[in-house]
């Protein structure tokens, strides 16, 4: 019975850590998405006003697609890297690393 309680406590701890890593990833991803939105929207909107080709070919839907694609990519890339980096850093701290982790 004691082994079952230990394993449940261990699973609860792992679940809590996974939730914390995910939350850190979401926050970092959201910050990156905001930065990517600003960094993409300004040149996109400026080019539509100043470049004749962009004015003729980039309707509002295309402009929104450019900006939202950059924001979405930034979110998922940064969130994924943050979650993995946090998990890796804490696994080294806790000594629960197997010998075959690839960097």
PDB file of N, CA, C and O in Angstrom, residues 15 21 27 29 31 57-58 67 78-79 83-84 94-95:
ATOM      1  N   UNK A  15       2.974  15.804 -12.559  1.00  0.00           N
ATOM      2  CA  UNK A  15       1.893  16.523 -13.210  1.00  0.00           C
ATOM      3  C   UNK A  15       1.964  18.016 -12.880  1.00  0.00           C
ATOM      4  O   UNK A  15       1.784  18.861 -13.761  1.00  0.00           O
ATOM      5  N   UNK A  21       5.651  23.971 -16.339  1.00  0.00           N
ATOM      6  CA  UNK A  21       6.446  24.141 -17.560  1.00  0.00           C
ATOM      7  C   UNK A  21       5.564  24.636 -18.698  1.00  0.00           C
ATOM      8  O   UNK A  21       5.953  25.512 -19.472  1.00  0.00           O
ATOM      9  N   UNK A  27       3.305  31.676 -21.484  1.00  0.00           N
ATOM     10  CA  UNK A  27       3.639  33.088 -21.234  1.00  0.00           C
ATOM     11  C   UNK A  27       4.741  33.558 -22.184  1.00  0.00           C
ATOM     12  O   UNK A  27       4.632  34.620 -22.809  1.00  0.00           O
ATOM     13  N   UNK A  29       5.541  32.245 -25.063  1.00  0.00           N
ATOM     14  CA  UNK A  29       5.002  32.232 -26.414  1.00  0.00           C
ATOM     15  C   UNK A  29       4.128  33.435 -26.695  1.00  0.00           C
ATOM     16  O   UNK A  29       4.178  34.021 -27.785  1.00  0.00           O
ATOM     17  N   UNK A  31       4.338  36.392 -25.277  1.00  0.00           N
ATOM     18  CA  UNK A  31       5.216  37.568 -25.417  1.00  0.00           C
ATOM     19  C   UNK A  31       5.868  37.591 -26.798  1.00  0.00           C
ATOM     20  O   UNK A  31       5.963  38.649 -27.433  1.00  0.00           O
ATOM     21  N   UNK A  57      -1.378  44.068 -54.918  1.00  0.00           N
ATOM     22  CA  UNK A  57      -1.513  42.625 -54.720  1.00  0.00           C
ATOM     23  C   UNK A  57      -1.829  42.167 -53.303  1.00  0.00           C
ATOM     24  O   UNK A  57      -2.215  41.010 -53.115  1.00  0.00           O
ATOM     25  N   UNK A  58      -1.621  42.993 -52.323  1.00  0.00           N
ATOM     26  CA  UNK A  58      -1.865  42.569 -50.939  1.00  0.00           C
ATOM     27  C   UNK A  58      -3.136  43.215 -50.403  1.00  0.00           C
ATOM     28  O   UNK A  58      -3.118  44.329 -49.883  1.00  0.00           O
ATOM     29  N   UNK A  67       0.641  38.778 -41.059  1.00  0.00           N
ATOM     30  CA  UNK A  67       0.874  39.126 -39.651  1.00  0.00           C
ATOM     31  C   UNK A  67       0.518  37.958 -38.733  1.00  0.00           C
ATOM     32  O   UNK A  67       1.284  37.613 -37.827  1.00  0.00           O
ATOM     33  N   UNK A  78       8.536  29.503 -29.742  1.00  0.00           N
ATOM     34  CA  UNK A  78       9.055  29.936 -28.439  1.00  0.00           C
ATOM     35  C   UNK A  78       8.448  29.109 -27.307  1.00  0.00           C
ATOM     36  O   UNK A  78       9.159  28.720 -26.368  1.00  0.00           O
ATOM     37  N   UNK A  79       7.159  28.821 -27.373  1.00  0.00           N
ATOM     38  CA  UNK A  79       6.530  28.017 -26.321  1.00  0.00           C
ATOM     39  C   UNK A  79       7.167  26.633 -26.252  1.00  0.00           C
ATOM     40  O   UNK A  79       7.495  26.141 -25.163  1.00  0.00           O
ATOM     41  N   UNK A  83       9.320  25.241 -23.023  1.00  0.00           N
ATOM     42  CA  UNK A  83       8.906  24.056 -22.270  1.00  0.00           C
ATOM     43  C   UNK A  83      10.028  23.024 -22.235  1.00  0.00           C
ATOM     44  O   UNK A  83      10.362  22.477 -21.186  1.00  0.00           O
ATOM     45  N   UNK A  84      10.640  22.774 -23.382  1.00  0.00           N
ATOM     46  CA  UNK A  84      11.724  21.791 -23.422  1.00  0.00           C
ATOM     47  C   UNK A  84      12.941  22.233 -22.620  1.00  0.00           C
ATOM     48  O   UNK A  84      13.548  21.434 -21.906  1.00  0.00           O
ATOM     49  N   UNK A  94      17.284  17.753 -10.796  1.00  0.00           N
ATOM     50  CA  UNK A  94      16.727  16.664  -9.989  1.00  0.00           C
ATOM     51  C   UNK A  94      17.476  15.359 -10.131  1.00  0.00           C
ATOM     52  O   UNK A  94      17.180  14.389  -9.454  1.00  0.00           O
ATOM     53  N   UNK A  95      18.408  15.293 -11.072  1.00  0.00           N
ATOM     54  CA  UNK A  95      19.190  14.082 -11.254  1.00  0.00           C
ATOM     55  C   UNK A  95      18.417  12.948 -11.906  1.00  0.00           C
ATOM     56  O   UNK A  95      18.811  11.810 -11.811  1.00  0.00           O
TER      57      UNK A  95
END
